[in-house]
Coordinates of N, CA, C and O in Angstrom, one line a residue:
M230 N 105.9 108.6 100.0 CA 104.5 108.6 100.4 C 104.4 108.4 101.9 O 105.1 107.6 102.5
I231 N 103.4 109.0 102.5 CA 103.1 108.8 103.9 C 101.9 108.0 104.0 O 100.9 108.2 103.3
K232 N 102.0 106.9 104.7 CA 100.8 106.0 105.0 C 100.6 105.9 106.5 O 101.5 105.7 107.2
A233 N 99.3 106.1 106.9 CA 99.0 106.1 108.3 C 97.5 105.8 108.5 O 96.7 105.9 107.6
I234 N 97.2 105.4 109.7 CA 95.8 105.3 110.1 C 95.6 106.3 111.3 O 96.4 106.3 112.3
L235 N 94.7 107.2 111.2 CA 94.3 108.1 112.3 C 92.9 107.8 112.8 O 92.2 107.1 112.1
R236 N 92.6 108.3 114.0 CA 91.3 108.1 114.5 C 90.7 109.4 114.7 O 91.2 110.3 115.3
E237 N 89.4 109.5 114.3 CA 88.6 110.7 114.5 C 88.2 110.7 116.0 O 88.2 109.6 116.6
P238 N 87.7 111.8 116.5 CA 87.2 111.8 117.9 C 86.1 110.8 118.1 O 86.0 110.3 119.2
S239 N 85.4 110.5 117.1 CA 84.3 109.5 117.2 C 84.8 108.1 117.3 O 84.0 107.2 117.5
G240 N 86.1 107.9 117.0 CA 86.7 106.6 116.9 C 86.8 106.0 115.6 O 87.4 104.9 115.4
Q241 N 86.2 106.6 114.6 CA 86.2 106.2 113.2 C 87.7 106.2 112.7 O 88.4 107.2 112.8
A242 N 88.1 105.1 112.1 CA 89.5 105.1 111.5 C 89.5 105.8 110.1 O 88.5 105.7 109.4
V243 N 90.6 106.5 109.9 CA 90.8 107.2 108.6 C 92.2 106.7 108.1 O 93.2 106.9 108.8
V244 N 92.2 106.2 106.9 CA 93.4 105.8 106.2 C 94.0 107.0 105.5 O 93.2 107.7 104.8
V245 N 95.2 107.4 105.8 CA 95.8 108.6 105.2 C 96.9 108.1 104.2 O 97.8 107.3 104.6
L246 N 96.8 108.6 103.0 CA 97.8 108.3 102.0 C 98.3 109.7 101.5 O 97.6 110.4 100.8
G247 N 99.5 110.1 101.9 CA 100.0 111.4 101.6 C 101.0 111.3 100.4 O 102.0 110.6 100.5
L248 N 100.7 111.9 99.3 CA 101.5 111.8 98.1 C 102.5 113.0 98.0 O 102.0 114.2 98.1
S249 N 103.7 112.7 97.7 CA 104.7 113.8 97.5 C 104.7 114.2 96.0 O 104.0 113.6 95.2
G250 N 105.4 115.3 95.7 CA 105.5 115.7 94.3 C 106.0 114.6 93.4 O 105.6 114.5 92.3
E251 N 107.0 113.9 93.9 CA 107.6 112.8 93.1 C 106.5 111.7 92.9 O 106.4 111.2 91.8
N252 N 105.7 111.4 93.9 CA 104.6 110.4 93.7 C 103.7 110.9 92.6 O 103.2 110.2 91.7
M253 N 103.3 112.2 92.7 CA 102.4 112.8 91.7 C 103.0 112.8 90.3 O 102.3 112.4 89.3
A254 N 104.3 113.0 90.2 CA 104.9 113.0 88.9 C 104.9 111.6 88.3 O 104.6 111.4 87.1
R255 N 105.1 110.6 89.1 CA 105.0 109.2 88.7 C 103.6 108.8 88.2 O 103.4 108.2 87.2
L256 N 102.6 109.2 89.0 CA 101.2 108.9 88.6 C 100.9 109.5 87.3 O 100.3 108.9 86.4
M257 N 101.3 110.8 87.1 CA 101.0 111.5 85.8 C 101.9 110.9 84.6 O 101.5 111.1 83.5
A258 N 102.9 110.1 85.0 CA 103.7 109.5 83.9 C 103.2 108.0 83.7 O 104.0 107.2 83.2
D259 N 102.0 107.7 84.1 CA 101.4 106.4 83.9 C 102.1 105.3 84.7 O 102.2 104.2 84.3
E260 N 102.6 105.7 85.9 CA 103.2 104.7 86.8 C 102.3 104.6 88.1 O 102.5 105.4 89.0
P261 N 101.4 103.7 88.1 CA 100.5 103.5 89.2 C 101.3 103.2 90.5 O 102.4 102.6 90.4
I262 N 100.7 103.5 91.6 CA 101.3 103.2 92.9 C 100.4 102.2 93.6 O 99.1 102.4 93.7
V263 N 100.9 101.1 94.1 CA 100.1 100.1 94.8 C 100.4 100.2 96.3 O 101.6 100.2 96.7
V264 N 99.4 100.3 97.1 CA 99.5 100.4 98.5 C 98.9 99.1 99.1 O 97.8 98.7 98.8
Q265 N 99.8 98.4 99.9 CA 99.3 97.2 100.6 C 98.7 97.6 102.0 O 99.5 98.1 102.8
L266 N 97.5 97.4 102.1 CA 96.8 97.8 103.4 C 97.3 97.0 104.6 O 97.3 97.4 105.7
A267 N 97.8 95.8 104.3 CA 98.3 94.9 105.4 C 99.5 95.6 106.1 O 99.8 95.4 107.3
E268 N 100.2 96.5 105.4 CA 101.3 97.3 106.0 C 100.8 98.2 107.1 O 101.6 98.6 107.9
L269 N 99.5 98.5 107.0 CA 99.0 99.4 108.0 C 98.2 98.6 109.1 O 97.5 99.2 109.9
G270 N 98.3 97.3 109.1 CA 97.7 96.4 110.1 C 96.2 96.2 109.7 O 95.4 95.7 110.6
L271 N 95.8 96.4 108.5 CA 94.5 96.2 108.0 C 94.4 94.8 107.3 O 95.4 94.2 107.0
K272 N 93.2 94.4 106.9 CA 93.0 93.2 106.2 C 93.8 93.2 104.9 O 93.9 94.3 104.3
P273 N 94.4 92.1 104.5 CA 95.2 92.1 103.2 C 94.4 92.5 102.0 O 93.4 91.9 101.7
M274 N 94.7 93.7 101.5 CA 94.1 94.2 100.3 C 95.0 95.2 99.7 O 95.8 95.8 100.4
K275 N 94.9 95.4 98.4 CA 95.7 96.4 97.7 C 94.8 97.6 97.3 O 93.7 97.4 96.9
I276 N 95.4 98.8 97.3 CA 94.8 99.9 96.7 C 95.7 100.4 95.6 O 96.9 100.5 95.8
L277 N 95.1 100.6 94.4 CA 95.9 101.0 93.2 C 95.6 102.5 93.0 O 94.4 102.9 92.8
L278 N 96.6 103.3 93.1 CA 96.4 104.8 92.9 C 96.9 105.1 91.5 O 98.0 104.7 91.1
M279 N 96.1 105.8 90.7 CA 96.4 106.1 89.3 C 96.2 107.6 89.1 O 95.5 108.2 89.9
G280 N 96.9 108.2 88.1 CA 96.7 109.6 87.8 C 96.6 109.7 86.3 O 97.1 108.9 85.5
G281 N 96.0 110.8 85.9 CA 95.9 111.2 84.5 C 95.3 112.5 84.4 O 94.6 113.0 85.3
R282 N 95.4 113.2 83.2 CA 94.8 114.5 83.0 C 93.3 114.4 83.1 O 92.6 115.3 83.5
T283 N 92.8 113.3 82.5 CA 91.3 113.2 82.5 C 90.9 111.8 82.9 O 91.8 110.9 83.0
E284 N 89.6 111.6 83.2 CA 89.2 110.2 83.5 C 89.4 109.3 82.3 O 89.7 108.1 82.5
A285 N 89.3 109.8 81.1 CA 89.5 109.0 79.9 C 91.0 108.5 79.9 O 91.2 107.3 79.5
D286 N 91.9 109.3 80.3 CA 93.3 108.9 80.3 C 93.5 107.8 81.4 O 94.2 106.8 81.1
I287 N 92.9 107.9 82.5 CA 93.0 106.8 83.5 C 92.3 105.5 83.0 O 92.9 104.5 83.2
T288 N 91.2 105.6 82.4 CA 90.5 104.5 81.9 C 91.3 103.8 80.8 O 91.5 102.5 80.8
A289 N 92.0 104.6 80.0 CA 92.9 104.0 78.9 C 94.0 103.2 79.6 O 94.4 102.2 79.2
Q290 N 94.6 103.8 80.6 CA 95.7 103.2 81.4 C 95.2 101.9 82.0 O 95.9 100.9 81.9
L291 N 94.0 101.9 82.6 CA 93.5 100.7 83.2 C 93.3 99.6 82.1 O 93.6 98.4 82.3
T292 N 92.7 100.0 81.0 CA 92.5 99.0 79.9 C 93.8 98.4 79.4 O 93.9 97.2 79.2
T293 N 94.8 99.3 79.3 CA 96.1 98.8 78.8 C 96.7 97.8 79.8 O 97.3 96.7 79.4
Q294 N 96.6 98.0 81.1 CA 97.2 97.2 82.1 C 96.4 96.0 82.5 O 97.0 95.0 82.9
F295 N 95.1 96.1 82.5 CA 94.2 95.1 83.1 C 93.1 94.6 82.2 O 92.3 93.8 82.6
G296 N 93.0 95.1 81.0 CA 91.8 94.8 80.1 C 90.7 95.8 80.4 O 90.8 96.7 81.2
Q297 N 89.6 95.6 79.8 CA 88.5 96.5 79.9 C 87.9 96.5 81.3 O 87.6 95.4 81.8
P298 N 87.9 97.6 82.0 CA 87.3 97.7 83.3 C 85.8 97.3 83.3 O 85.1 97.7 82.4
R299 N 85.3 96.6 84.4 CA 83.9 96.3 84.5 C 83.1 97.5 84.9 O 82.0 97.6 84.5
K300 N 83.6 98.3 85.8 CA 82.8 99.4 86.3 C 83.8 100.6 86.6 O 84.9 100.4 87.1
T301 N 83.4 101.7 86.2 CA 84.2 102.9 86.4 C 83.4 103.9 87.2 O 82.3 104.4 86.7
A302 N 83.8 104.2 88.4 CA 83.1 105.2 89.2 C 83.4 106.6 88.7 O 84.6 106.9 88.3
G303 N 82.5 107.5 88.8 CA 82.8 108.9 88.5 C 82.6 109.3 87.0 O 82.8 110.4 86.6
Q304 N 82.2 108.3 86.2 CA 82.0 108.5 84.8 C 80.6 108.3 84.4 O 80.0 107.4 85.0
E305 N 80.0 109.0 83.5 CA 78.7 108.8 83.0 C 78.7 107.5 82.2 O 79.6 107.2 81.5
P306 N 77.6 106.7 82.4 CA 77.6 105.4 81.6 C 77.4 105.8 80.2 O 76.8 106.7 79.8
K307 N 78.0 104.9 79.3 CA 77.9 105.1 77.9 C 76.5 104.7 77.4 O 75.9 103.7 77.9
R308 N 75.9 105.5 76.5 CA 74.5 105.2 76.1 C 74.6 104.9 74.6 O 75.3 105.3 73.9

């Protein structure tokens, strides 16, 4: 994985996370990747990258690893 911080001409910082084919295979095999932002000189925080064929697959993976998620972005609310 490539991790970097770039600056746009406006000065806005952009965090870059470049995933290799091996990274993508791991994500699709239900092996999340954790990125420590402190490694990039940012405030200590983690980003969890996950992969799945569908949003439902990713939600199931989250539920298995962390319990029921409180909020899921990108999905329609259940009615």
